[in-house]
Short mmCIF file of C-alpha atoms in Angstrom, two decimals:
data_model
loop_
_atom_site.label_atom_id
_atom_site.label_comp_id
_atom_site.label_asym_id
_atom_site.label_seq_id
_atom_site.Cartn_x
_atom_site.Cartn_y
_atom_site.Cartn_z
CA MET A 24 -18.28 -70.18 80.46
CA ALA A 25 -16.25 -67.31 82.98
CA THR A 26 -17.82 -63.29 83.47
CA LYS A 27 -16.22 -60.65 81.81
CA ILE A 28 -15.70 -57.83 84.77
CA GLY A 29 -13.59 -55.16 84.52
CA ILE A 30 -11.72 -53.31 86.30
CA TYR A 31 -11.77 -49.45 86.04
CA ILE A 32 -8.87 -47.51 87.29
CA THR A 33 -8.62 -43.68 86.02
CA GLY A 34 -5.95 -41.13 86.83
CA LEU A 35 -5.19 -37.73 88.74
CA GLY A 36 -5.49 -34.70 88.11
CA GLN A 37 -6.66 -33.35 84.42
CA SER A 38 -7.57 -36.78 84.10
CA ILE A 39 -10.10 -37.21 86.58
CA HIS A 40 -12.26 -33.92 85.22
CA ASN A 41 -16.03 -35.35 85.15
CA GLU A 42 -14.51 -38.83 84.26
CA THR A 43 -16.80 -42.16 85.20
CA VAL A 44 -17.48 -46.09 85.42
CA GLU A 45 -20.49 -44.82 83.50
CA LYS A 46 -19.95 -42.83 80.71
CA TYR A 47 -16.30 -45.42 80.08
CA THR A 48 -19.00 -47.73 79.95
CA GLU A 49 -22.04 -45.67 77.86
CA ARG A 50 -18.75 -45.64 75.29
CA LEU A 51 -17.76 -49.02 75.27
CA ARG A 52 -22.52 -49.68 74.62
CA ASN A 53 -21.89 -46.66 71.88
CA GLU A 54 -19.35 -48.78 70.38
CA LEU A 55 -21.30 -52.32 69.84
CA ASN A 56 -24.72 -50.11 69.30
CA PHE A 57 -23.01 -48.38 65.95
CA THR A 58 -20.53 -51.62 64.87
CA THR A 59 -23.50 -54.60 65.60
CA THR A 60 -26.97 -54.50 64.40
CA GLY A 61 -30.31 -57.87 65.44
CA PHE A 62 -28.75 -56.48 69.19
CA ASN A 63 -29.95 -53.86 71.82
CA TYR A 64 -27.39 -53.06 74.46
CA PHE A 65 -27.58 -50.97 78.01
CA ILE A 66 -26.70 -50.63 80.82
CA LYS A 67 -27.68 -50.73 84.18
CA THR A 68 -25.52 -49.69 87.94
CA GLU A 69 -25.53 -50.09 91.08
CA LYS A 70 -23.18 -49.80 94.47
CA ILE A 71 -21.32 -52.19 96.22
CA SER A 72 -18.43 -52.47 99.51
CA TYR A 73 -16.16 -54.69 99.41
CA GLN A 74 -14.50 -53.02 102.77
CA PRO A 75 -16.11 -51.18 105.45
CA GLU A 76 -16.09 -47.37 104.17
CA LYS A 77 -14.90 -48.77 100.45
CA ASN A 78 -16.84 -49.12 97.40
CA SER A 79 -17.47 -49.57 94.05
CA THR A 80 -19.14 -48.07 91.63
CA VAL A 81 -21.09 -51.66 89.07
CA VAL A 82 -21.77 -51.21 85.94
CA SER A 83 -23.51 -54.21 83.81
CA LEU A 84 -23.97 -54.24 80.32
CA PHE A 85 -26.00 -56.23 78.91
CA LYS A 86 -27.98 -57.53 75.17
CA LYS A 87 -31.16 -57.68 74.30
CA ASP A 88 -32.13 -59.35 70.22
CA LYS A 89 -35.67 -59.32 68.83
CA ASN A 90 -37.48 -61.25 71.05
CA ASP A 91 -36.28 -59.74 74.52
CA ILE A 92 -33.90 -62.42 75.90
CA GLU A 93 -31.13 -60.55 78.10
CA GLU A 94 -27.42 -61.54 78.36
CA LEU A 95 -24.88 -60.26 80.85
CA ILE A 96 -21.85 -59.35 78.34
CA TYR A 97 -19.24 -57.10 80.84
CA LYS A 98 -19.40 -56.01 83.91
CA ILE A 99 -17.11 -52.93 85.13
CA TYR A 100 -15.53 -52.17 88.75
CA ASP A 101 -14.48 -48.98 89.57
CA PHE A 102 -11.81 -48.48 91.83
CA GLN A 103 -11.79 -45.25 93.69
CA TYR A 104 -8.28 -43.34 95.01
CA HIS A 105 -8.24 -41.29 94.31
CA LYS A 106 -8.84 -38.92 97.69
CA ILE A 107 -6.67 -41.42 99.78
CA LEU A 108 -3.54 -39.89 97.59
CA THR A 109 -4.95 -36.68 96.93
CA GLU A 110 -6.10 -35.64 100.29
CA LYS A 111 -2.73 -34.02 101.55
CA PHE A 112 -2.23 -31.19 98.47
CA GLU A 113 -5.67 -30.83 97.73
CA HIS A 114 -6.35 -27.71 101.17
CA TYR A 115 -2.99 -26.03 99.13
CA ASN A 116 -4.00 -22.61 97.15
CA ILE A 117 -2.94 -22.66 93.96
CA PHE A 118 0.31 -21.35 94.77
CA ILE A 119 1.65 -24.01 97.69
CA LYS A 120 1.06 -26.58 94.24
CA ASN A 121 2.39 -23.81 92.06
CA LEU A 122 6.16 -24.09 94.53
CA ILE A 123 5.45 -27.93 95.21
CA LEU A 124 5.46 -29.02 91.51
CA PHE A 125 8.56 -26.40 91.15
CA SER A 126 10.59 -28.01 93.25
CA LEU A 127 9.59 -31.61 92.09
CA ILE A 128 10.88 -30.43 88.63
CA ILE A 129 14.20 -28.03 89.71
CA LYS A 130 14.91 -31.89 91.98
CA LYS A 131 14.91 -34.49 88.96
CA THR A 132 16.48 -32.07 86.75
CA PRO A 133 19.76 -33.60 86.12
CA GLN A 134 17.74 -37.07 85.79
CA ILE A 135 16.44 -34.77 83.07
CA THR A 136 19.94 -33.73 81.90
CA LEU A 137 21.92 -37.28 81.81
CA ARG A 138 18.71 -38.76 79.72
CA PHE A 139 19.22 -35.85 76.91
CA PHE A 140 22.94 -35.74 76.45
CA ARG A 141 22.85 -40.14 76.37
CA LYS A 142 19.70 -40.27 74.65
CA LYS A 143 21.15 -43.97 73.09
CA GLU A 144 20.48 -45.44 76.40
CA PHE A 145 17.10 -44.12 76.75
CA SER A 146 13.61 -44.47 74.84
CA SER A 147 12.45 -41.42 73.88
CA PRO A 148 14.43 -38.32 74.79
CA TYR A 149 13.74 -36.00 73.16
CA GLN A 150 9.65 -36.16 74.05
CA THR A 151 10.59 -36.36 78.05
CA THR A 152 12.30 -33.22 77.79
CA TYR A 153 9.43 -31.49 76.09
CA ALA A 154 7.34 -32.05 78.82
CA PHE A 155 9.75 -31.33 81.29
CA SER A 156 10.44 -27.84 79.45
CA ILE A 157 6.20 -27.01 79.33
CA LEU A 158 6.43 -28.35 83.61
CA LEU A 159 8.99 -25.94 84.22
CA ILE A 160 7.48 -23.09 81.54
CA ILE A 161 4.26 -23.88 83.75
CA SER A 162 5.46 -24.07 87.28
CA LEU A 163 7.09 -20.67 86.48
CA CYS A 164 4.12 -18.88 84.99
CA VAL A 165 2.87 -18.37 88.66
CA LEU A 166 6.06 -17.75 90.93
CA PHE A 167 6.44 -14.78 87.20
CA LEU A 168 3.21 -13.05 88.69
CA ILE A 169 5.09 -11.91 92.31
CA PRO A 170 7.62 -9.65 90.69
CA ALA A 171 4.78 -8.76 88.80
CA CYS A 172 2.09 -7.77 90.52
CA ILE A 173 5.54 -5.72 92.63
CA ASP A 174 4.98 -3.65 89.55
CA LEU A 175 1.76 -3.00 89.01
CA MET A 176 2.02 -1.19 92.30
CA THR A 177 4.50 0.62 92.08
CA ASN A 178 5.36 3.53 89.39
CA GLU A 179 8.28 5.44 88.46
CA SER A 180 8.97 8.07 92.06
CA ILE A 181 8.92 4.85 95.00
CA ILE A 182 10.93 2.70 92.98
CA LYS A 183 13.91 6.28 92.97
CA ASN A 184 12.60 6.98 96.33
CA ILE A 185 13.56 3.41 97.55
CA SER A 186 16.66 3.12 95.45
CA LYS A 187 18.13 6.05 97.38
CA LEU A 188 17.54 5.42 100.87
CA LEU A 189 19.50 1.61 99.75
CA TYR A 190 21.84 3.99 98.88
CA HIS A 191 22.29 6.17 102.04
CA ILE A 192 22.05 3.07 104.82
CA GLY A 193 24.07 0.96 102.52
CA TYR A 194 22.56 -0.66 100.64
CA ASP A 195 23.91 0.04 97.27
CA ILE A 196 21.57 -1.69 94.38
CA ASP A 197 19.38 -1.08 91.54
CA VAL A 198 15.76 -1.28 91.83
CA GLU A 199 14.83 0.26 89.03
CA ARG A 200 16.75 -2.19 87.11
CA ILE A 201 14.75 -4.85 89.25
CA HIS A 202 11.34 -2.70 88.08
CA ASN A 203 12.33 -2.95 84.25
CA TYR A 204 13.48 -7.10 84.71
CA GLY A 205 10.04 -6.75 85.94
CA LYS A 206 7.81 -5.50 83.46
CA TYR A 207 9.80 -8.32 81.18
CA VAL A 208 7.86 -10.85 82.80
CA LEU A 209 4.74 -8.95 83.21
CA SER A 210 4.69 -9.81 79.29
CA ILE A 211 5.83 -13.66 79.07
CA THR A 212 3.41 -14.55 81.73
CA THR A 213 0.92 -12.47 80.06
CA LEU A 214 1.69 -14.47 76.42
CA ILE A 215 1.47 -17.13 78.47
CA LEU A 216 -1.79 -16.71 79.89
CA ILE A 217 -3.07 -16.10 76.31
CA PHE A 218 -1.75 -18.57 75.08
CA ALA A 219 -3.03 -21.20 77.81
CA PRO A 220 -6.13 -19.56 78.88
CA GLN A 221 -6.45 -23.04 81.44
CA SER A 222 -3.89 -22.71 82.57
CA LYS A 223 -4.63 -22.55 86.23
CA THR A 224 -6.71 -25.87 86.14
CA ILE A 225 -3.58 -27.13 83.83
CA ILE A 226 -1.14 -26.01 86.96
CA THR A 227 -3.28 -27.57 89.70
CA SER A 228 -3.51 -30.94 88.69
CA LEU A 229 -0.68 -31.19 86.72
CA ALA A 230 1.08 -29.54 90.42
CA THR A 231 -1.41 -32.48 92.52
CA GLU A 232 -0.62 -35.49 90.13
CA PHE A 233 2.78 -35.25 90.19
CA SER A 234 2.78 -34.49 93.99
CA CYS A 235 0.66 -37.24 94.13
CA VAL A 236 2.73 -39.59 91.88
CA ASP A 237 6.60 -38.17 93.58
CA SER A 238 5.10 -39.22 97.15
CA TYR A 239 3.85 -42.14 95.44
CA ILE A 240 6.47 -43.82 93.86
CA ALA A 241 9.48 -41.30 95.81
CA ASN A 242 8.43 -42.42 98.94
CA GLY A 243 5.77 -44.89 99.03
CA GLU A 244 3.58 -42.47 100.72
CA GLN A 245 0.36 -44.00 100.60
CA SER A 246 1.40 -47.20 98.01
CA GLN A 247 0.71 -49.88 100.36
CA ILE A 248 -3.11 -48.90 101.74
CA VAL A 249 -3.64 -48.26 98.00
CA LEU A 250 -2.82 -52.51 96.24
CA GLY A 251 -3.92 -53.22 99.53
CA ASN A 252 -8.17 -52.19 98.55
CA LEU A 253 -7.10 -52.56 95.23
CA ASP A 254 -6.58 -56.22 96.08
CA SER A 255 -10.14 -56.25 98.86
CA LEU A 256 -11.57 -55.88 95.67
CA VAL A 257 -10.75 -58.45 93.47
CA GLU A 258 -10.82 -60.56 96.49
CA TYR A 259 -14.41 -59.57 95.96
CA ILE A 260 -15.22 -60.12 92.89
CA ALA A 261 -13.70 -62.96 93.41
CA GLU A 262 -15.62 -64.22 96.33
CA ASN A 263 -18.97 -63.00 94.76
CA GLU A 264 -18.69 -63.53 90.87
CA PRO A 265 -19.97 -65.84 88.88
CA ASP A 266 -16.04 -67.70 87.20
CA PRO A 267 -14.88 -64.00 86.58
CA GLU A 268 -11.73 -62.86 84.04
CA ILE A 269 -10.45 -60.31 85.34
CA HIS A 270 -9.63 -56.79 83.12
CA PHE A 271 -8.40 -54.45 83.61
CA HIS A 272 -8.94 -50.90 82.07
CA CYS A 273 -6.50 -48.66 83.38
CA TYR A 274 -5.64 -44.92 81.82
CA SER A 275 -3.00 -41.99 83.23
CA PHE A 276 -1.64 -42.93 86.63
CA GLY A 277 -4.66 -45.76 86.76
CA SER A 278 -2.23 -47.86 85.21
CA ILE A 279 0.82 -47.33 86.96
CA LEU A 280 -1.39 -49.78 89.74
CA ALA A 281 -2.02 -51.72 87.47
CA VAL A 282 1.60 -51.92 87.23
CA ASP A 283 1.82 -52.16 90.95
CA LEU A 284 -0.52 -54.84 91.54
CA LEU A 285 0.12 -57.52 88.56
CA PHE A 286 4.34 -57.14 88.71
CA PRO A 287 5.01 -56.17 91.94
CA VAL A 288 8.60 -54.83 93.23
CA ALA A 289 10.98 -56.37 94.93
CA GLU A 290 10.22 -59.46 93.00
CA ILE A 291 6.72 -60.03 94.91
CA PRO A 292 4.46 -62.43 93.53
CA PRO A 293 0.82 -61.04 93.27
CA SER A 294 -1.55 -61.90 95.46
CA ASP A 295 -3.39 -65.85 93.84
CA ASN A 296 -6.81 -63.69 92.97
CA VAL A 297 -4.52 -62.19 90.79
CA GLN A 298 -2.39 -64.50 89.40
CA LYS A 299 -6.24 -67.57 88.82
CA LEU A 300 -8.11 -64.52 87.95
CA THR A 301 -6.53 -61.75 85.32
CA LYS A 302 -6.17 -62.59 81.76
CA LEU A 303 -6.10 -58.81 80.36
CA LEU A 304 -4.40 -55.34 81.29
CA ILE A 305 -5.93 -52.12 79.54
CA THR A 306 -3.26 -48.71 78.66
CA THR A 307 -4.89 -45.82 78.07
CA GLY A 308 -2.13 -42.91 78.03
CA ASN A 309 -0.17 -45.15 79.77
CA PRO A 310 2.76 -42.37 81.19
CA TYR A 311 5.68 -45.41 81.60
CA GLU A 312 8.14 -43.11 79.79
CA PHE A 313 6.91 -40.12 81.93
CA ILE A 314 7.93 -42.20 85.15
CA ASN A 315 10.75 -44.12 83.79
CA ALA A 316 12.58 -40.80 82.80
CA TYR A 317 11.97 -38.84 86.17
CA TYR A 318 12.02 -42.23 88.63
CA PRO A 319 14.96 -44.98 85.87
CA SER A 320 14.69 -47.85 88.95
CA PHE A 321 10.66 -47.57 89.70
CA TYR A 322 10.19 -50.49 87.69
CA LYS A 323 13.24 -52.28 88.11
CA ARG A 324 13.20 -56.14 90.24
CA ARG A 325 9.34 -56.34 89.25
CA SER A 326 7.95 -59.91 89.93
CA PRO A 327 7.33 -61.45 86.40
CA ILE A 328 5.31 -64.01 87.36
CA MET A 329 1.92 -62.93 85.21
CA GLU A 330 4.63 -62.16 82.36
CA ASN A 331 3.15 -65.17 80.12
CA THR A 332 -0.62 -65.67 81.65
CA ILE A 333 -2.92 -62.26 80.81
CA LYS A 334 -2.96 -60.48 77.32
CA TRP A 335 -1.32 -55.54 77.31
CA MET A 336 -3.10 -53.53 75.46
CA ASN A 337 -1.55 -50.24 75.29
CA VAL A 338 -3.41 -47.34 73.48
CA TYR A 339 -1.67 -44.52 73.33
CA SER A 340 -1.38 -41.39 70.91
CA VAL A 341 1.32 -39.75 69.55
CA SER A 342 0.35 -36.16 70.33
CA ASP A 343 -0.04 -36.81 73.62
CA VAL A 344 3.26 -36.63 75.98
CA PHE A 345 2.21 -37.89 78.22
CA ALA A 346 1.08 -41.21 75.86
CA THR A 347 4.03 -43.95 76.20
CA ASN A 348 4.52 -46.26 72.25
CA TYR A 349 6.75 -48.29 73.87
CA ARG A 350 8.96 -47.41 71.49
CA LYS A 351 13.02 -46.35 70.23
CA ASP A 352 11.24 -43.68 68.44
CA ASP A 353 8.17 -41.09 67.98
CA SER A 354 6.51 -42.70 65.70
CA ARG A 355 2.54 -45.20 65.23
CA GLY A 356 4.17 -48.98 65.08
CA GLU A 357 4.81 -52.42 67.14
CA ALA A 358 5.73 -52.05 71.11
CA GLU A 359 9.72 -52.47 70.70
CA PHE A 360 10.59 -52.84 74.39
CA GLY A 361 8.01 -52.82 77.76
CA ILE A 362 8.05 -53.21 81.63
CA LYS A 363 12.51 -54.21 81.75
CA ASN A 364 13.09 -56.75 82.90
CA ILE A 365 8.95 -58.48 82.44
CA ALA A 366 8.95 -59.37 79.02
CA ILE A 367 5.53 -59.01 77.93
CA LEU A 368 5.01 -56.49 74.86
CA PRO A 369 2.07 -54.56 75.00
CA GLU A 370 0.03 -54.54 71.63
CA ASN A 371 -0.09 -51.36 70.15
CA ILE A 372 -3.14 -49.51 69.14
CA ASN A 373 -2.80 -45.99 68.47
CA TYR A 374 -5.31 -43.85 68.55
CA GLU A 375 -5.56 -40.04 67.36
CA ILE A 376 -7.75 -37.16 66.73
CA THR A 377 -5.77 -35.20 64.10
CA SER A 378 -2.67 -33.86 62.87
CA ASP A 379 0.56 -34.30 63.48
CA LYS A 380 0.90 -30.34 64.99
CA SER A 381 4.42 -28.69 66.80
CA GLY A 382 6.08 -24.92 66.19
CA ILE A 383 6.23 -22.01 68.93
CA ILE A 384 2.22 -21.44 69.24
CA ALA A 385 1.67 -25.44 69.68
CA PHE A 386 4.47 -25.92 72.56
CA PHE A 387 3.62 -22.25 74.35
CA SER A 388 -0.55 -23.51 73.41
CA LEU A 389 0.52 -27.22 75.56
CA ASN A 390 -2.07 -28.86 73.05
CA SER A 391 0.72 -31.82 74.16
CA ILE A 392 -0.71 -32.12 77.24
CA LYS A 393 -4.42 -31.15 77.06
CA MET A 394 -4.27 -34.68 74.39
CA HIS A 395 -4.04 -36.56 77.24
CA LYS A 396 -7.06 -35.88 78.12
CA CYS A 397 -8.59 -36.38 74.92
CA TYR A 398 -9.06 -39.84 74.39
CA TRP A 399 -12.57 -39.57 74.51
CA ASP A 400 -15.36 -36.49 74.41
CA PRO A 401 -17.04 -35.30 78.19
CA ALA A 402 -19.99 -36.05 76.25
CA THR A 403 -20.69 -40.58 75.76
CA ILE A 404 -22.00 -39.43 72.34
CA GLY A 405 -19.11 -38.65 70.65
CA GLN A 406 -16.34 -40.75 69.10
CA SER A 407 -13.00 -41.97 71.74
CA CYS A 408 -10.36 -44.76 71.19
CA MET A 409 -13.68 -47.47 72.31
CA LYS A 410 -13.75 -46.95 67.95
CA VAL A 411 -9.65 -48.99 68.17
CA LEU A 412 -9.94 -50.92 71.12
CA LEU A 413 -13.38 -52.40 70.81
CA PRO A 414 -12.41 -54.29 67.52
CA LYS A 415 -9.48 -56.03 68.98
CA LEU A 416 -11.55 -57.50 72.31
CA THR A 417 -14.06 -59.02 70.00
CA SER A 418 -11.33 -60.76 67.82
CA LYS A 419 -9.49 -62.08 71.46
CA GLY A 420 -13.19 -62.86 73.08
CA PHE A 421 -12.70 -60.61 75.65
CA ILE A 422 -16.35 -59.59 75.05
#
């Protein structure tokens, strides 16, 4: 009988706040305890090295019957790639990070504009444009603080004296008008900060995430070493686990890495171990549509070898602006498309924690961005998307 092995690949930025493979497995264990009787489920954790200086946390899930007979039913390895991708950006202060985010948005504005006016050629154009607008507002937020601070440090008499001095030396600049604009800027910034009290955290996280994604996709920066390490982890599992069957559990940016491994670019086939052992891909909060909007060539010419050998489950929320429902509208339902030239379609699994929200308050409170990390609560005892995912896994024999 095959040993069921999961590889957990989490996201970047705000997606990884206090998230671990232990918590992910605990949620799976808790859901099993909620839905089954006659068994007690427990976990054991260990650390392994699959390469020199490359470690993985391994969480084993056991079940125990009334006779205290234990049975291993699942094992999950985590794939730790964050330092490789983020170390270049983490030492920047919030202003520099914000400038990076702003420059990336400006660089991608033509593509987003084209997408909006040619919406028949793209799926979910309004949702992508909304996400773009939110990112633009966030990136401008810190930039607005600079003239606002200058405004606070000056007074009317100083402004008038500066105007007179500039006029005498030959510069006819209405500094007083600029000063008045600063008051409006201060008001706008204050309003944004009131509606989004976690704006600093969100700005820092999004800047890191978007910058790393841009470097990974546009420049191929660190992509070979990241995917090489992931291949090495698969090889370790192949050599050390008896008859392994591999399932990828991916969240947010982790979905991009898994797709790159399973359906490589330039139609280059994946490694033999990946082809032989992988049976399931699970994507949660998959930003496929968002990436496709900014980088329309990224998913072209993918190797289709795995399209008929694996099952794909996609957990999404319509309230999450970054998640993809693989439909040509923003509604719930079965997937209508997949990964460009790849024939496989995901099995859509909808998960919501609140009713759909819209309006100006929801827009400025960044509700749709915050929803990206609401597939589970930080406390593992709470409900999570495992509630809708586990029945699919058990019914198809993956657990």
